[in-house]
Amino acid sequence: MNIGFIGLGLIGGSIAKAVRRVYPDARILAYNRTASVLSDAMRDGTVSEACWEISGAFSECDYIFLCTPVVTMIKELEALKPYLAPGTIVTDVGSTKGGIHQAVEKLGLGNCFIGGHPMAGSEKTGYENATDRMIENAWYILTPGSDVPIERLSAFSEFISSLGALPLIISPNEHDFVTAAISHVPHIVSAALVNMVKSLDGPEEYMRTIAAGGFKDITRISSSSPQMWQEICLANSDNICIVLDQYIRKLTDFRFAVRNGNAEKLMACFAESKEYRDSFSNDSRGPIKKDYRVYVDIADEAGAIAKIAGVLAGENISMKNIGIVHNRSFEQGVLRVEFYEQDAADQAADVLKTRFYKVYEG
């Protein structure tokens, strides 16, 4: 199997690492504008062959992943076109699909292009943060070109599934509207909330000091790349504006209910949101991976945190992160311990309870 990558950032690097894990004998070729990234990928064994330009080397590939920013992807697709062999499938990982599919049709590549969008990611960027498990159990949206044979779409879908992702086939237009609602506008809302608090905070910066719990959870995605989200908003502006208009109407409903003291309306709005939110699957298929964590009440004394870390280490339970919770209006407990998997969090809770610690799970 020969797999090509144009771009080795967070997502491209993670998919390449997943391919290497699942298909250790695969030949993986990669081009990246930053030479040091290619060197790193060669050094850690992810990439078999580094390409310093888009050339005929890619003509031997079964699949080629375009993993560059949306604004440059079309240029790279044009550069790649002369080297595409019959049977090669080209795909991308972009967050918007309208623009790339229009370019595909103009280039006459509708029979060999399958748009892709792994609904996975991180606030961090770059190959150095890529992992071979990034897309595992994540929805991976596929938007096939107009003339892609069904057997080739099925084969590519099975390939994506073999990497641990969950393929979902929809049209490019459906993709852009859906992601505007569940990904693009939430990033705008998150950024607006953070900017609102910044503008309202006084010189003492009390808001920033005590910001925690719910506020930190719903604004976590604001730490993502500003440039990437600028590009996404410009590329999907029509759908984003439609969804934003609807969101503004919902905010207006809340404002009127609060201003007029309409208790019945407020209860209905909060109950409706709770019912729908509680129906969501509690897994890690979204763009930001779920945290597996427990909270522990501990005494304010020297060595208390080290003692807990020692207890967990003694049971061979690996921690991802550990830290003090300063604001307990949302999160319970005083010590927050994060893990890589739910099983580790469950095991840690059981172990700590047997040591008579008060543990809160969730």
CSV table of C-alpha atoms in Angstrom, one decimal:
chain,number,residue,atom,x,y,z
A,1,MET,CA,0.0,0.0,0.0
A,2,ASN,CA,1.3,3.5,-1.0
A,3,ILE,CA,-0.2,6.5,0.9
A,4,GLY,CA,0.7,10.1,0.2
A,5,PHE,CA,0.4,13.1,2.4
A,6,ILE,CA,0.5,16.8,1.3
A,7,GLY,CA,1.0,18.5,4.6
A,8,LEU,CA,1.9,17.0,8.0
A,9,GLY,CA,0.3,19.2,10.6
A,10,LEU,CA,-1.8,18.0,13.6
A,11,ILE,CA,-4.4,16.1,11.5
A,12,GLY,CA,-2.2,15.0,8.6
A,13,GLY,CA,0.4,13.8,11.0
A,14,SER,CA,-2.1,12.0,13.1
A,15,ILE,CA,-3.6,10.1,10.1
A,16,ALA,CA,-0.1,9.2,8.9
A,17,LYS,CA,0.8,7.9,12.3
A,18,ALA,CA,-2.5,5.9,12.4
A,19,VAL,CA,-1.7,4.4,9.0
A,20,ARG,CA,1.8,3.5,10.2
A,21,ARG,CA,0.3,1.8,13.3
A,22,VAL,CA,-2.3,-0.2,11.4
A,23,TYR,CA,-0.3,-0.9,8.3
A,24,PRO,CA,3.3,-1.1,9.4
A,25,ASP,CA,4.5,-2.2,6.0
A,26,ALA,CA,2.8,0.7,4.1
A,27,ARG,CA,5.0,3.0,2.0
A,28,ILE,CA,4.1,6.5,3.2
A,29,LEU,CA,5.3,9.5,1.2
A,30,ALA,CA,4.9,13.1,2.4
A,31,TYR,CA,5.5,16.6,1.3
A,32,ASN,CA,5.6,19.5,3.7
A,33,ARG,CA,6.6,23.1,3.3
A,34,THR,CA,8.6,23.0,6.5
A,35,ALA,CA,11.6,20.7,6.0
A,36,SER,CA,12.1,20.1,9.7
A,37,VAL,CA,8.7,18.5,10.0
A,38,LEU,CA,9.6,16.0,7.3
A,39,SER,CA,12.9,15.3,9.1
A,40,ASP,CA,11.0,14.6,12.3
A,41,ALA,CA,8.5,12.3,10.5
A,42,MET,CA,11.3,10.4,8.9
A,43,ARG,CA,13.2,10.1,12.2
A,44,ASP,CA,10.3,8.7,14.2
A,45,GLY,CA,9.5,6.2,11.4
A,46,THR,CA,6.1,7.6,10.4
A,47,VAL,CA,7.2,8.6,6.8
A,48,SER,CA,9.0,6.2,4.5
A,49,GLU,CA,10.0,8.8,1.9
A,50,ALA,CA,10.2,12.6,2.2
A,51,CYS,CA,9.3,14.6,-0.9
A,52,TRP,CA,10.7,18.1,-1.2
A,53,GLU,CA,8.1,19.0,-3.9
A,54,ILE,CA,4.9,17.8,-5.4
A,55,SER,CA,6.1,15.5,-8.1
A,56,GLY,CA,5.7,12.2,-9.9
A,57,ALA,CA,6.6,10.3,-6.8
A,58,PHE,CA,2.9,10.6,-5.8
A,59,SER,CA,1.8,8.8,-9.0
A,60,GLU,CA,2.3,5.5,-7.3
A,61,CYS,CA,-0.1,6.3,-4.4
A,62,ASP,CA,-3.3,4.5,-3.7
A,63,TYR,CA,-4.6,7.3,-1.6
A,64,ILE,CA,-3.3,10.9,-1.3
A,65,PHE,CA,-4.4,13.1,1.7
A,66,LEU,CA,-4.4,16.8,1.3
A,67,CYS,CA,-3.8,18.1,4.8
A,68,THR,CA,-2.9,21.8,4.2
A,69,PRO,CA,-4.9,24.9,5.2
A,70,VAL,CA,-8.1,25.3,3.2
A,71,VAL,CA,-6.8,28.5,1.5
A,72,THR,CA,-3.8,26.7,-0.1
A,73,MET,CA,-5.4,23.3,-0.7
A,74,ILE,CA,-6.7,24.2,-4.2
A,75,LYS,CA,-3.3,25.2,-5.4
A,76,GLU,CA,-1.8,22.0,-4.2
A,77,LEU,CA,-4.6,20.0,-5.8
A,78,GLU,CA,-3.8,21.8,-9.1
A,79,ALA,CA,-0.1,20.9,-8.7
A,80,LEU,CA,-0.9,17.3,-8.0
A,81,LYS,CA,-3.3,16.8,-10.9
A,82,PRO,CA,-0.6,15.9,-13.6
A,83,TYR,CA,0.8,13.1,-11.4
A,84,LEU,CA,-2.5,11.3,-10.6
A,85,ALA,CA,-2.5,7.8,-11.8
A,86,PRO,CA,-5.7,5.9,-12.8
A,87,GLY,CA,-7.3,4.5,-9.7
A,88,THR,CA,-5.7,6.9,-7.2
A,89,ILE,CA,-8.1,8.5,-4.8
A,90,VAL,CA,-7.4,12.0,-3.6
A,91,THR,CA,-9.0,13.2,-0.3
A,92,ASP,CA,-8.7,16.2,2.0
A,93,VAL,CA,-9.2,16.9,5.7
A,94,GLY,CA,-10.6,20.4,5.5
A,95,SER,CA,-13.3,21.8,7.7
A,96,THR,CA,-15.3,23.2,4.8
A,97,LYS,CA,-16.2,21.3,1.6
A,98,GLY,CA,-17.9,23.7,-0.8
A,99,GLY,CA,-14.8,25.4,-2.2
A,100,ILE,CA,-12.7,22.3,-2.6
A,101,HIS,CA,-15.5,20.4,-4.4
A,102,GLN,CA,-16.1,23.4,-6.8
A,103,ALA,CA,-12.3,23.3,-7.6
A,104,VAL,CA,-12.5,19.5,-8.1
A,105,GLU,CA,-15.3,19.8,-10.6
A,106,LYS,CA,-13.5,22.5,-12.6
A,107,LEU,CA,-10.3,20.4,-12.7
A,108,GLY,CA,-12.3,17.4,-13.9
A,109,LEU,CA,-11.4,15.3,-10.9
A,110,GLY,CA,-14.9,14.4,-9.8
A,111,ASN,CA,-14.2,10.7,-10.4
A,112,CYS,CA,-11.2,10.4,-8.1
A,113,PHE,CA,-11.9,12.9,-5.2
A,114,ILE,CA,-13.5,12.0,-1.9
A,115,GLY,CA,-13.7,14.9,0.5
A,116,GLY,CA,-12.9,14.0,4.1
A,117,HIS,CA,-13.3,15.7,7.5
A,118,PRO,CA,-12.2,13.9,10.6
A,119,MET,CA,-14.2,15.3,13.5
A,120,ALA,CA,-11.2,15.2,15.8
A,121,GLY,CA,-8.6,17.6,16.9
A,122,SER,CA,-7.0,19.5,19.7
A,123,GLU,CA,-6.4,23.1,20.9
A,124,LYS,CA,-2.8,22.4,20.0
A,125,THR,CA,-1.4,22.4,16.5
A,126,GLY,CA,1.5,21.0,14.5
A,127,TYR,CA,3.1,17.6,13.9
A,128,GLU,CA,4.7,17.6,17.3
A,129,ASN,CA,1.2,17.2,18.8
A,130,ALA,CA,0.0,14.5,16.4
A,131,THR,CA,-0.9,11.1,17.8
A,132,ASP,CA,-1.8,7.8,16.2
A,133,ARG,CA,-5.1,7.7,18.1
A,134,MET,CA,-6.4,11.2,17.2
A,135,ILE,CA,-9.1,9.9,14.9
A,136,GLU,CA,-10.0,6.8,16.8
A,137,ASN,CA,-13.7,6.5,17.5
A,138,ALA,CA,-14.2,9.9,15.9
A,139,TRP,CA,-16.8,10.6,13.1
A,140,TYR,CA,-15.0,10.9,9.8
A,141,ILE,CA,-17.3,12.6,7.3
A,142,LEU,CA,-16.9,11.6,3.6
A,143,THR,CA,-18.2,13.8,0.8
A,144,PRO,CA,-17.6,11.9,-2.5
A,145,GLY,CA,-17.1,13.7,-5.9
A,146,SER,CA,-19.9,13.6,-8.4
A,147,ASP,CA,-18.5,10.7,-10.4
A,148,VAL,CA,-16.7,8.5,-7.9
A,149,PRO,CA,-17.5,4.8,-8.5
A,150,ILE,CA,-19.4,3.3,-5.6
A,151,GLU,CA,-16.8,0.5,-5.2
A,152,ARG,CA,-14.0,3.0,-4.8
A,153,LEU,CA,-16.0,5.0,-2.2
A,154,SER,CA,-16.7,1.7,-0.4
A,155,ALA,CA,-13.1,0.7,-0.4
A,156,PHE,CA,-12.0,4.1,0.9
A,157,SER,CA,-14.7,4.1,3.6
A,158,GLU,CA,-13.4,0.7,4.7
A,159,PHE,CA,-9.8,2.0,4.8
A,160,ILE,CA,-10.9,4.9,7.1
A,161,SER,CA,-12.8,2.5,9.3
A,162,SER,CA,-9.7,0.3,9.5
A,163,LEU,CA,-7.9,3.3,11.1
A,164,GLY,CA,-10.4,3.3,13.9
A,165,ALA,CA,-12.6,6.2,12.7
A,166,LEU,CA,-16.3,6.1,12.0
A,167,PRO,CA,-17.1,7.1,8.4
A,168,LEU,CA,-20.3,9.0,7.6
A,169,ILE,CA,-21.1,9.8,4.0
A,170,ILE,CA,-23.1,13.0,3.2
A,171,SER,CA,-23.1,15.7,0.5
A,172,PRO,CA,-20.7,18.7,0.6
A,173,ASN,CA,-23.6,21.1,1.1
A,174,GLU,CA,-25.0,19.1,4.0
A,175,HIS,CA,-21.5,18.9,5.5
A,176,ASP,CA,-21.0,22.7,5.5
A,177,PHE,CA,-24.4,23.5,7.0
A,178,VAL,CA,-24.0,20.8,9.8
A,179,THR,CA,-20.5,21.8,10.7
A,180,ALA,CA,-21.5,25.5,10.8
A,181,ALA,CA,-24.0,24.6,13.5
A,182,ILE,CA,-22.0,22.1,15.6
A,183,SER,CA,-18.4,23.4,15.1
A,184,HIS,CA,-18.0,26.7,13.4
A,185,VAL,CA,-20.5,28.9,15.3
A,186,PRO,CA,-19.6,27.3,18.7
A,187,HIS,CA,-16.1,28.5,18.1
A,188,ILE,CA,-17.4,32.0,17.4
A,189,VAL,CA,-19.6,31.9,20.5
A,190,SER,CA,-16.7,30.7,22.6
A,191,ALA,CA,-14.4,33.5,21.3
A,192,ALA,CA,-17.2,36.1,21.8
A,193,LEU,CA,-17.7,35.0,25.4
A,194,VAL,CA,-14.0,35.2,26.2
A,195,ASN,CA,-13.8,38.7,24.6
A,196,MET,CA,-16.9,39.8,26.5
A,197,VAL,CA,-15.4,38.9,29.8
A,198,LYS,CA,-12.1,40.6,28.8
A,199,SER,CA,-14.0,43.8,28.0
A,200,LEU,CA,-16.1,43.7,31.2
A,201,ASP,CA,-13.3,42.8,33.6
A,202,GLY,CA,-12.0,45.5,35.8
A,203,PRO,CA,-8.4,46.5,36.6
A,204,GLU,CA,-8.4,44.0,39.5
A,205,GLU,CA,-9.1,41.3,36.9
A,206,TYR,CA,-11.4,39.4,39.3
A,207,MET,CA,-13.2,37.7,36.3
A,208,ARG,CA,-10.0,36.3,34.9
A,209,THR,CA,-8.8,35.2,38.4
A,210,ILE,CA,-11.9,33.2,39.3
A,211,ALA,CA,-12.9,32.0,35.8
A,212,ALA,CA,-13.2,28.2,36.1
A,213,GLY,CA,-15.7,25.4,35.9
A,214,GLY,CA,-18.4,26.0,33.4
A,215,PHE,CA,-16.8,29.1,31.8
A,216,LYS,CA,-13.5,27.3,31.2
A,217,ASP,CA,-15.3,24.2,29.8
A,218,ILE,CA,-17.4,26.1,27.3
A,219,THR,CA,-14.6,28.4,26.2
A,220,ARG,CA,-11.9,25.7,25.9
A,221,ILE,CA,-12.0,25.7,22.1
A,222,SER,CA,-11.0,29.4,22.1
A,223,SER,CA,-7.4,28.3,22.5
A,224,SER,CA,-7.5,26.9,18.9
A,225,SER,CA,-5.5,28.5,16.1
A,226,PRO,CA,-6.9,32.0,15.2
A,227,GLN,CA,-5.6,31.7,11.7
A,228,MET,CA,-7.4,28.4,11.0
A,229,TRP,CA,-10.7,29.7,12.3
A,230,GLN,CA,-10.4,32.9,10.4
A,231,GLU,CA,-10.0,30.8,7.2
A,232,ILE,CA,-12.9,28.5,8.1
A,233,CYS,CA,-15.3,31.5,8.7
A,234,LEU,CA,-14.4,33.1,5.4
A,235,ALA,CA,-14.8,29.8,3.6
A,236,ASN,CA,-18.2,28.9,5.1
A,237,SER,CA,-19.6,32.4,5.6
A,238,ASP,CA,-23.1,31.8,4.2
A,239,ASN,CA,-23.9,28.8,6.4
A,240,ILE,CA,-22.3,30.4,9.4
A,241,CYS,CA,-24.4,33.6,9.0
A,242,ILE,CA,-27.6,31.5,8.8
A,243,VAL,CA,-26.8,29.7,12.0
A,244,LEU,CA,-25.6,32.8,13.7
A,245,ASP,CA,-29.0,34.5,12.9
A,246,GLN,CA,-30.8,31.6,14.5
A,247,TYR,CA,-28.5,31.7,17.6
A,248,ILE,CA,-29.1,35.5,18.0
A,249,ARG,CA,-32.8,34.8,18.0
A,250,LYS,CA,-32.4,32.3,20.7
A,251,LEU,CA,-30.3,34.7,22.8
A,252,THR,CA,-33.0,37.4,22.3
A,253,ASP,CA,-35.6,34.9,23.6
A,254,PHE,CA,-33.5,34.5,26.7
A,255,ARG,CA,-32.9,38.2,27.1
A,256,PHE,CA,-36.7,39.0,27.0
A,257,ALA,CA,-37.4,36.3,29.5
A,258,VAL,CA,-34.8,37.5,31.9
A,259,ARG,CA,-35.7,41.2,31.5
A,260,ASN,CA,-39.5,40.5,32.0
A,261,GLY,CA,-39.0,38.0,34.8
A,262,ASN,CA,-40.8,35.4,32.8
A,263,ALA,CA,-40.1,32.4,35.0
A,264,GLU,CA,-42.2,30.0,32.9
A,265,LYS,CA,-40.3,30.9,29.7
A,266,LEU,CA,-36.9,30.6,31.4
A,267,MET,CA,-37.8,27.2,32.8
A,268,ALA,CA,-39.0,26.0,29.3
A,269,CYS,CA,-35.8,27.2,27.6
A,270,PHE,CA,-33.5,25.6,30.1
A,271,ALA,CA,-35.5,22.4,30.3
A,272,GLU,CA,-35.5,22.1,26.5
A,273,SER,CA,-31.8,22.5,26.3
A,274,LYS,CA,-31.2,20.0,29.1
A,275,GLU,CA,-33.4,17.4,27.5
A,276,TYR,CA,-31.7,17.7,24.1
A,277,ARG,CA,-28.2,17.9,25.6
A,278,ASP,CA,-28.7,14.9,27.8
A,279,SER,CA,-29.6,12.9,24.7
A,280,PHE,CA,-26.1,13.3,23.2
A,281,SER,CA,-23.8,10.3,23.2
A,282,ASN,CA,-21.2,10.6,26.0
A,283,ASP,CA,-18.3,9.5,23.9
A,284,SER,CA,-15.2,11.1,22.4
A,285,ARG,CA,-16.4,11.4,18.7
A,286,GLY,CA,-16.4,15.2,18.6
A,287,PRO,CA,-13.6,17.5,17.5
A,288,ILE,CA,-12.3,17.9,21.1
A,289,LYS,CA,-11.6,14.7,22.9
A,290,LYS,CA,-13.6,13.9,26.1
A,291,ASP,CA,-11.7,14.3,29.4
A,292,TYR,CA,-11.7,11.3,31.7
A,293,ARG,CA,-11.4,12.7,35.2
A,294,VAL,CA,-12.2,12.4,38.9
A,295,TYR,CA,-12.3,15.0,41.6
A,296,VAL,CA,-10.9,14.3,45.1
A,297,ASP,CA,-11.3,16.2,48.4
A,298,ILE,CA,-7.9,16.4,50.1
A,299,ALA,CA,-6.5,18.1,53.2
A,300,ASP,CA,-4.7,21.3,52.7
A,301,GLU,CA,-1.3,20.0,53.9
A,302,ALA,CA,2.1,19.4,52.5
A,303,GLY,CA,2.5,16.2,50.5
A,304,ALA,CA,-1.3,15.6,50.0
A,305,ILE,CA,-1.1,15.7,46.2
A,306,ALA,CA,2.1,13.6,46.1
A,307,LYS,CA,0.4,11.0,48.3
A,308,ILE,CA,-2.5,10.6,45.8
A,309,ALA,CA,-0.1,10.4,42.9
A,310,GLY,CA,1.9,7.7,44.8
A,311,VAL,CA,-1.3,5.7,45.5
A,312,LEU,CA,-2.2,5.7,41.8
A,313,ALA,CA,1.3,4.9,40.6
A,314,GLY,CA,1.4,2.0,43.0
A,315,GLU,CA,-1.6,0.5,41.2
A,316,ASN,CA,0.0,1.2,37.7
A,317,ILE,CA,-2.7,3.8,36.9
A,318,SER,CA,-1.3,6.4,34.4
A,319,MET,CA,-2.4,10.0,34.9
A,320,LYS,CA,-2.7,12.5,32.2
A,321,ASN,CA,-2.8,15.6,34.4
A,322,ILE,CA,-3.4,16.7,37.9
A,323,GLY,CA,-4.2,20.1,39.4
A,324,ILE,CA,-6.0,22.1,42.1
A,325,VAL,CA,-9.5,23.4,41.4
A,326,HIS,CA,-9.8,26.9,42.7
A,327,ASN,CA,-13.4,27.6,41.9
A,328,ARG,CA,-15.9,24.9,43.0
A,329,SER,CA,-19.1,26.5,41.7
A,330,PHE,CA,-19.3,24.0,38.9
A,331,GLU,CA,-16.7,21.3,39.5
A,332,GLN,CA,-16.8,19.2,42.7
A,333,GLY,CA,-13.8,18.3,44.8
A,334,VAL,CA,-10.6,20.2,45.1
A,335,LEU,CA,-8.1,18.1,43.2
A,336,ARG,CA,-8.8,17.3,39.6
A,337,VAL,CA,-7.1,14.2,38.2
A,338,GLU,CA,-7.3,13.5,34.4
A,339,PHE,CA,-6.7,10.2,32.7
A,340,TYR,CA,-6.2,8.9,29.1
A,341,GLU,CA,-9.1,6.4,29.2
A,342,GLN,CA,-12.4,5.9,31.1
A,343,ASP,CA,-11.2,2.6,32.5
A,344,ALA,CA,-8.3,4.3,34.2
A,345,ALA,CA,-10.6,6.9,35.7
A,346,ASP,CA,-13.0,4.2,37.0
A,347,GLN,CA,-10.1,2.2,38.5
A,348,ALA,CA,-8.6,5.3,40.1
A,349,ALA,CA,-11.9,6.2,41.7
A,350,ASP,CA,-12.3,2.7,43.1
A,351,VAL,CA,-8.7,2.7,44.5
A,352,LEU,CA,-9.0,6.1,46.1
A,353,LYS,CA,-12.3,5.2,47.7
A,354,THR,CA,-10.8,2.2,49.3
A,355,ARG,CA,-8.2,4.6,50.9
A,356,PHE,CA,-11.2,6.6,52.3
A,357,TYR,CA,-10.8,9.6,50.0
A,358,LYS,CA,-14.0,11.4,49.0
A,359,VAL,CA,-14.2,11.0,45.3
A,360,TYR,CA,-16.5,12.7,42.7
A,361,GLU,CA,-16.7,11.1,39.3
A,362,GLY,CA,-17.6,12.8,36.0
